Coordinates of N, CA and C in Angstrom, one line a residue:
X1 N 122.7 147.4 131.0 CA 123.7 148.6 131.0 C 123.0 149.8 130.6
X2 N 123.3 149.5 129.1 CA 123.3 150.3 127.5 C 121.2 150.8 127.3
X3 N 120.9 150.3 128.4 CA 119.4 151.4 127.7 C 118.7 152.4 128.0
X4 N 118.2 152.7 127.8 CA 117.8 153.8 128.8 C 116.3 153.3 129.4
X5 N 116.4 153.6 130.7 CA 114.9 153.5 131.3 C 114.1 154.5 132.0
X6 N 112.2 154.6 131.7 CA 111.9 155.0 131.8 C 112.0 155.7 133.8
X7 N 111.9 153.9 134.3 CA 111.1 154.0 135.6 C 112.5 152.7 136.0
X8 N 113.7 153.7 136.4 CA 114.9 152.4 136.7 C 114.2 151.1 137.5
X9 N 113.8 151.9 138.3 CA 113.0 150.1 139.5 C 112.0 150.8 140.2
X10 N 111.4 150.2 140.8 CA 110.0 149.9 141.4 C 109.9 149.7 142.9
X11 N 110.0 150.6 143.7 CA 110.5 150.3 145.6 C 109.6 149.6 145.8
X12 N 108.1 149.5 145.6 CA 106.9 149.1 145.9 C 107.5 147.8 145.4
X13 N 107.6 147.3 144.7 CA 107.6 146.0 144.7 C 108.4 145.7 145.0
X14 N 109.9 145.9 145.6 CA 110.8 145.7 146.5 C 110.4 145.4 148.2
X15 N 109.7 146.1 148.0 CA 109.0 146.6 149.8 C 107.9 146.0 150.0
X16 N 107.1 145.7 149.0 CA 105.9 145.4 148.7 C 105.0 146.6 149.5
X17 N 103.4 145.8 149.3 CA 102.6 146.6 149.6 C 103.0 148.1 149.7
X18 N 102.3 149.3 150.3 CA 102.0 151.0 149.5 C 103.3 151.4 150.4
X19 N 103.9 152.1 149.5 CA 105.0 152.9 149.9 C 104.5 153.9 151.0
X20 N 105.6 154.5 152.2 CA 105.6 155.4 152.7 C 106.3 156.8 152.1
X21 N 106.0 158.2 152.8 CA 106.5 159.3 151.7 C 108.1 158.7 151.7
X22 N 108.4 158.5 152.4 CA 110.0 158.2 152.6 C 111.0 157.8 151.1
X23 N 110.4 156.2 151.2 CA 110.3 155.3 149.8 C 109.7 156.1 148.6
X24 N 108.9 156.9 148.3 CA 108.2 157.4 147.3 C 108.8 158.3 146.7
X25 N 109.6 158.9 148.1 CA 110.5 160.7 146.9 C 111.9 159.8 147.2
X26 N 112.2 158.2 147.5 CA 113.4 158.0 147.4 C 113.5 157.3 145.6
X27 N 112.0 157.0 145.5 CA 111.9 156.6 144.1 C 111.7 157.4 143.2
X28 N 111.4 158.5 143.2 CA 111.4 159.3 142.3 C 112.9 160.0 142.3
X29 N 113.6 160.1 143.9 CA 114.5 160.8 143.3 C 115.9 159.7 142.7
X30 N 115.6 158.9 143.2 CA 116.6 157.3 142.4 C 116.4 157.5 140.6
X31 N 114.8 157.4 140.4 CA 113.9 157.6 138.8 C 114.9 158.7 138.1
X32 N 114.5 159.9 139.1 CA 114.6 161.3 138.0 C 116.0 161.8 138.3
X33 N 117.1 161.7 139.2 CA 118.5 161.1 139.3 C 119.0 160.2 137.6
X34 N 118.7 159.9 137.5 CA 119.5 158.1 136.9 C 119.0 159.3 135.4
X35 N 117.7 159.6 135.0 CA 116.9 160.3 134.0 C 117.8 161.4 133.4
X36 N 118.0 161.7 134.6 CA 118.4 163.6 134.5 C 119.9 163.2 133.8
X37 N 121.1 163.0 134.7 CA 121.8 162.4 134.4 C 122.0 161.7 132.7
X38 N 121.8 161.0 132.5 CA 121.6 160.4 130.6 C 121.3 161.4 130.0
X39 N 120.4 162.5 130.6 CA 120.0 163.5 129.8 C 121.1 164.8 129.4
X40 N 121.9 165.0 130.6 CA 122.6 165.4 130.7 C 123.5 165.5 129.7
X41 N 124.1 163.7 129.7 CA 125.4 163.3 128.9 C 124.7 162.9 127.5
X42 N 123.8 163.1 127.2 CA 123.2 163.4 125.9 C 123.5 164.5 125.4
X43 N 122.9 165.4 125.9 CA 123.4 166.9 125.7 C 124.9 166.9 125.2
X44 N 126.2 166.5 126.3 CA 127.2 166.7 125.8 C 127.5 166.0 125.2
X45 N 127.2 164.7 125.0 CA 127.8 164.1 123.9 C 127.3 164.5 122.4
X46 N 126.1 165.1 122.2 CA 125.5 165.7 121.0 C 126.7 166.6 120.2
X47 N 126.7 167.5 121.4 CA 127.6 168.7 121.3 C 128.9 168.3 120.7
X48 N 129.5 167.3 121.2 CA 130.5 166.8 120.9 C 130.9 166.3 120.3
X49 N 129.4 165.1 119.9 CA 130.1 164.0 118.5 C 128.9 164.5 117.3
X50 N 127.8 165.9 117.0 CA 127.1 165.8 116.9 C 126.5 164.5 116.3
X51 N 126.1 163.9 116.9 CA 124.8 163.0 117.6 C 125.4 162.0 116.6
X52 N 126.7 161.7 116.5 CA 127.7 160.5 115.7 C 127.3 159.5 116.8
X53 N 127.2 159.5 117.8 CA 127.2 158.6 118.4 C 126.4 158.6 119.3
X54 N 125.7 157.5 120.1 CA 124.9 157.2 121.2 C 125.7 156.6 122.6
X55 N 125.0 157.2 123.9 CA 125.5 157.1 125.0 C 125.8 155.5 125.2
X56 N 125.1 154.6 124.4 CA 125.1 153.1 124.3 C 126.7 152.5 123.9
X57 N 126.6 153.5 122.8 CA 128.2 153.4 121.8 C 129.8 154.2 123.0
X58 N 129.0 155.4 123.7 CA 130.4 156.2 124.6 C 130.9 154.9 125.6
X59 N 129.3 154.5 126.5 CA 129.7 153.7 127.5 C 130.3 152.6 126.7
X60 N 130.4 151.9 126.0 CA 130.9 151.1 125.3 C 132.6 151.1 124.9
X61 N 132.9 152.2 124.5 CA 134.7 153.3 123.7 C 134.9 153.2 125.2
X62 N 134.2 153.1 126.7 CA 134.5 153.3 128.6 C 135.0 152.3 128.1
X63 N 134.0 150.7 128.2 CA 134.1 149.7 128.8 C 135.9 149.3 128.2
X64 N 135.5 149.7 126.8 CA 136.5 149.3 126.0 C 138.2 149.7 126.5
X65 N 137.7 151.1 127.0 CA 138.7 151.7 127.5 C 139.3 150.9 129.2
X66 N 138.5 150.6 130.0 CA 138.9 149.8 130.5 C 139.3 148.6 131.0
X67 N 139.0 147.7 129.5 CA 139.5 146.2 129.4 C 141.4 146.5 128.9
X68 N 141.1 147.6 128.5 CA 142.5 148.0 127.9 C 143.9 147.8 129.1
X69 N 142.8 148.5 130.1 CA 144.0 148.6 131.8 C 144.8 147.5 131.8
X70 N 143.6 146.4 131.6 CA 144.2 145.0 132.1 C 144.8 144.3 131.0
X71 N 145.1 144.9 129.9 CA 145.0 144.2 128.2 C 144.0 142.8 128.3
X72 N 142.7 143.5 128.5 CA 141.6 142.5 128.2 C 140.7 142.7 127.0
X73 N 141.2 143.1 126.1 CA 140.3 144.0 125.2 C 140.2 143.4 124.1
X74 N 139.7 142.5 124.7 CA 139.0 141.0 123.4 C 137.6 141.2 123.4
X75 N 136.9 140.9 122.2 CA 135.5 140.6 122.4 C 134.8 139.8 123.7
X76 N 135.8 138.7 124.0 CA 134.8 138.2 125.1 C 134.9 139.1 126.2
X77 N 136.1 139.2 126.9 CA 136.7 140.1 127.6 C 135.4 141.5 128.1
X78 N 135.6 142.3 127.0 CA 134.6 143.3 126.5 C 132.7 143.2 127.2
X79 N 132.7 141.6 126.3 CA 131.5 141.7 126.7 C 131.2 141.4 127.6
X80 N 131.5 140.7 128.0 CA 131.8 140.2 129.9 C 131.6 141.9 131.1
X81 N 132.3 142.5 130.3 CA 132.4 143.3 131.4 C 131.2 144.8 131.1
X82 N 130.7 144.9 129.9 CA 129.8 145.6 129.5 C 128.8 144.8 129.8
X83 N 128.8 143.4 130.1 CA 126.7 142.8 130.5 C 126.4 142.8 129.1
X84 N 126.5 142.2 128.3 CA 126.1 142.3 127.1 C 126.8 140.9 126.7
X85 N 125.5 140.1 125.6 CA 126.5 139.3 124.8 C 127.3 139.3 123.9
X86 N 127.9 138.3 123.2 CA 128.9 138.4 122.5 C 128.6 139.3 120.6
X87 N 127.5 138.5 120.9 CA 126.7 138.4 119.8 C 126.2 140.4 119.6
X88 N 125.6 141.0 120.4 CA 125.6 142.5 121.1 C 126.5 142.9 120.8
X89 N 127.4 142.3 121.5 CA 129.0 143.2 121.1 C 129.4 143.3 120.0
X90 N 129.2 142.5 118.4 CA 130.0 141.8 117.5 C 128.8 142.9 116.8
X91 N 128.2 143.1 117.0 CA 127.2 144.2 116.0 C 127.3 146.0 116.4
X92 N 127.9 145.6 118.0 CA 128.3 147.4 118.2 C 129.5 147.3 117.4
X93 N 130.3 146.6 117.9 CA 132.0 146.9 117.7 C 131.9 147.0 115.8
X94 N 131.2 146.8 115.2 CA 130.8 146.6 113.6 C 130.3 147.8 113.6
X95 N 129.7 148.3 114.2 CA 129.5 150.0 113.8 C 130.3 150.5 114.1
X96 N 130.6 151.3 115.3 CA 132.0 151.7 115.5 C 133.2 151.8 115.2
X97 N 132.9 150.9 114.3 CA 134.2 150.5 113.5 C 134.1 151.0 112.1
X98 N 132.9 151.2 111.3 CA 132.4 152.1 110.4 C 132.4 153.3 110.8
X99 N 131.8 153.9 112.1 CA 131.8 155.3 112.3 C 133.1 155.9 112.6
X100 N 134.4 154.6 112.6 CA 136.0 155.1 112.6 C 136.1 154.9 114.4
X101 N 135.5 154.7 115.2 CA 136.3 154.8 116.6 C 136.8 153.7 117.1
X102 N 136.4 152.1 116.0 CA 137.6 151.2 116.8 C 137.7 150.7 115.8
X103 N 138.8 149.6 115.7 CA 139.8 149.3 114.9 C 140.3 147.7 115.7
X104 N 139.5 146.7 114.6 CA 140.4 145.1 115.6 C 141.9 145.4 114.6
X105 N 142.5 144.8 116.3 CA 144.1 144.3 116.0 C 144.5 142.6 116.4
X106 N 144.7 142.6 115.2 CA 145.4 140.7 115.9 C 146.5 141.0 117.0
X107 N 146.6 140.0 118.2 CA 147.6 139.6 119.1 C 148.8 139.5 118.2
X108 N 149.9 140.1 118.7 CA 151.3 139.9 118.0 C 152.1 138.4 118.3
X109 N 151.5 138.1 119.0 CA 152.5 136.9 119.7 C 151.1 135.6 119.9
X110 N 150.0 135.6 119.1 CA 148.9 134.9 119.1 C 147.8 135.3 118.3
X111 N 147.9 135.1 116.8 CA 147.0 135.6 115.8 C 145.5 135.4 115.8
X112 N 145.5 134.3 116.7 CA 144.2 133.7 117.1 C 143.4 134.9 117.9
X113 N 143.9 135.7 119.0 CA 143.5 136.6 119.9 C 143.0 138.0 118.6
X114 N 142.4 138.5 119.1 CA 141.8 139.6 118.1 C 141.6 141.0 118.8
X115 N 142.0 142.0 119.3 CA 142.1 143.1 120.0 C 140.9 144.3 119.2
X116 N 140.0 144.6 120.7 CA 139.5 145.9 119.7 C 140.1 146.6 120.4
X117 N 140.3 148.1 119.9 CA 141.2 148.8 120.0 C 140.7 150.2 119.9
X118 N 140.5 151.2 120.8 CA 139.8 153.0 120.2 C 140.4 153.5 119.0
X119 N 140.2 154.3 118.6 CA 141.0 155.0 117.0 C 141.6 156.0 118.1
X120 N 142.7 157.2 117.4 CA 142.2 158.6 118.4 C 141.1 159.6 118.7
X121 N 140.0 159.6 117.7 CA 139.0 160.2 118.0 C 138.1 159.3 119.2
X122 N 138.3 158.4 119.1 CA 137.6 157.6 120.1 C 138.7 158.0 121.9
X123 N 139.5 158.6 121.8 CA 140.3 158.6 122.8 C 140.3 159.8 123.0
X124 N 140.1 161.4 122.4 CA 139.1 162.0 122.6 C 138.2 162.2 123.4
X125 N 137.4 161.1 122.5 CA 135.7 161.2 123.4 C 135.5 161.0 124.4
X126 N 136.0 159.5 125.0 CA 136.5 158.9 126.2 C 136.9 160.2 126.9
X127 N 138.3 160.6 127.0 CA 138.8 161.8 127.4 C 138.1 163.1 127.9
X128 N 136.8 163.6 127.1 CA 135.3 164.3 127.5 C 134.3 163.4 128.3
X129 N 134.4 162.5 127.9 CA 133.4 161.9 128.7 C 134.2 162.3 130.1
X130 N 135.0 161.1 130.0 CA 135.6 161.7 131.7 C 135.9 162.3 132.4
X131 N 136.6 163.5 131.4 CA 136.2 164.9 132.3 C 134.5 165.5 132.6
X132 N 133.2 165.6 131.9 CA 132.0 165.7 132.1 C 131.4 164.5 133.8
X133 N 132.5 163.5 133.4 CA 131.7 162.7 135.1 C 132.7 163.2 136.0
X134 N 133.9 163.7 136.1 CA 134.7 163.9 136.8 C 134.2 165.1 137.5
X135 N 133.6 166.2 136.3 CA 133.1 167.7 136.5 C 131.7 167.4 137.6
X136 N 130.9 166.6 137.3 CA 130.3 166.1 137.7 C 130.1 165.8 138.9
X137 N 130.7 165.1 139.9 CA 131.6 164.6 140.5 C 131.9 165.9 141.2
X138 N 133.0 166.6 141.0 CA 133.5 167.6 141.7 C 132.3 168.8 142.0
X139 N 131.2 169.1 140.7 CA 130.1 170.0 141.1 C 129.2 169.4 142.6
X140 N 128.9 168.4 142.1 CA 128.7 167.6 143.2 C 129.0 167.9 144.7
X141 N 130.9 167.4 144.9 CA 131.0 167.9 146.2 C 131.3 168.6 146.7
X142 N 131.5 169.9 145.8 CA 131.8 171.4 146.3 C 130.4 171.5 147.0
X143 N 129.0 171.7 147.2 CA 128.7 171.4 148.0 C 128.2 170.8 149.7
X144 N 129.3 170.3 149.5 CA 128.4 169.4 150.8 C 129.9 169.7 151.7
X145 N 129.5 169.3 153.1 CA 130.6 169.2 153.9 C 131.7 168.2 153.6
X146 N 132.8 167.9 154.5 CA 133.7 166.7 154.2 C 132.8 165.2 154.9
X147 N 131.6 165.8 155.8 CA 131.4 164.7 156.1 C 129.9 164.4 155.5
X148 N 129.4 165.4 154.6 CA 128.1 164.8 154.0 C 128.6 163.7 152.8
X149 N 130.2 164.0 152.1 CA 131.1 163.2 150.9 C 130.7 161.8 151.9
X150 N 131.0 161.7 152.7 CA 131.7 160.6 153.3 C 130.0 159.9 153.4
X151 N 129.9 160.6 154.2 CA 127.8 160.0 154.4 C 127.2 159.4 153.0
X152 N 127.7 160.3 152.4 CA 126.9 160.2 150.7 C 127.3 158.8 149.8
X153 N 129.0 158.7 150.0 CA 129.6 157.9 149.4 C 129.3 156.8 150.6
X154 N 129.1 156.6 151.6 CA 129.0 155.4 152.3 C 127.7 154.6 152.2
X155 N 126.8 155.8 151.7 CA 124.8 155.5 150.9 C 125.1 155.1 149.1
X156 N 125.9 155.9 149.2 CA 125.8 155.3 147.8 C 126.6 153.9 147.3
X157 N 127.3 153.5 148.3 CA 128.2 152.2 147.8 C 127.2 151.5 148.5
X158 N 126.1 151.6 149.4 CA 124.9 150.6 149.7 C 123.9 150.2 148.4
X159 N 123.6 151.7 147.7 CA 122.7 151.6 146.8 C 123.4 150.3 145.6
X160 N 124.9 151.1 145.2 CA 125.6 150.3 144.3 C 125.9 148.7 144.5
X161 N 125.8 148.2 145.6 CA 125.8 147.1 146.2 C 124.3 146.5 145.9
X162 N 123.4 146.9 146.3 CA 121.9 146.7 146.5 C 121.7 146.2 144.2
X163 N 122.2 147.3 143.5 CA 122.0 147.1 141.9 C 123.1 145.8 141.5
X164 N 124.1 145.6 142.1 CA 124.9 145.0 141.9 C 124.4 143.1 142.3
X165 N 123.4 143.7 142.9 CA 123.0 142.3 143.4 C 121.9 141.7 142.5
X166 N 121.1 142.4 142.5 CA 120.2 142.4 141.6 C 120.8 142.0 139.8
X167 N 121.3 142.3 139.8 CA 122.2 141.8 138.3 C 122.5 140.3 138.5
X168 N 122.9 140.0 139.4 CA 123.6 138.7 139.1 C 122.4 137.4 139.3

C-alpha cells in the first residue's frame, strides 16, 4: 500500500500468453496513471510539507484519521487498516512522533490501550491531502457526461474488486 511501484502489475501474467493491443493499452494506462498520480501527490506534498513527509507517511496519517472515525485508532487497528505489520507501524509512528505529526495517548478508561492521535499540523496536512484528491476527482468528472461518470465508476469498481482479491 505504501510503496511506489514502477510496474503496478503485469496483465500478461494474468491473462497468459501474448497481450493484444487493448490489453497492452490497459496495462500502460493503469501503470502510467498510478505513477502519474503518485508524482502529482509528491509534487503537492513537497510544496505543502517542504519535503518533511513522504507519501507513505501522508497515507499513514490518512489511515489514522480513518480509524479515528470509528474510534479504533490503536496501533493494531491502524496497522490492519494500512495493511502493514505492527512492527512497521511502530517504526513509522516513532518517525511521525519525532516529526511532530502524531502523539500517543493512553485511553481514559483503560490505561493499557494507547491511541495514535494526529497533531494540529497533521490535521492541516490531511485536510490539504483530502482537498488534493477531491480536486483531482472533480477535475476528472468535469470533462465527462453523467453517463460517462456512471460507466467509469462502474468499471473502476470492478478494477478495485480485482485488486482487493489479489491482496487477500
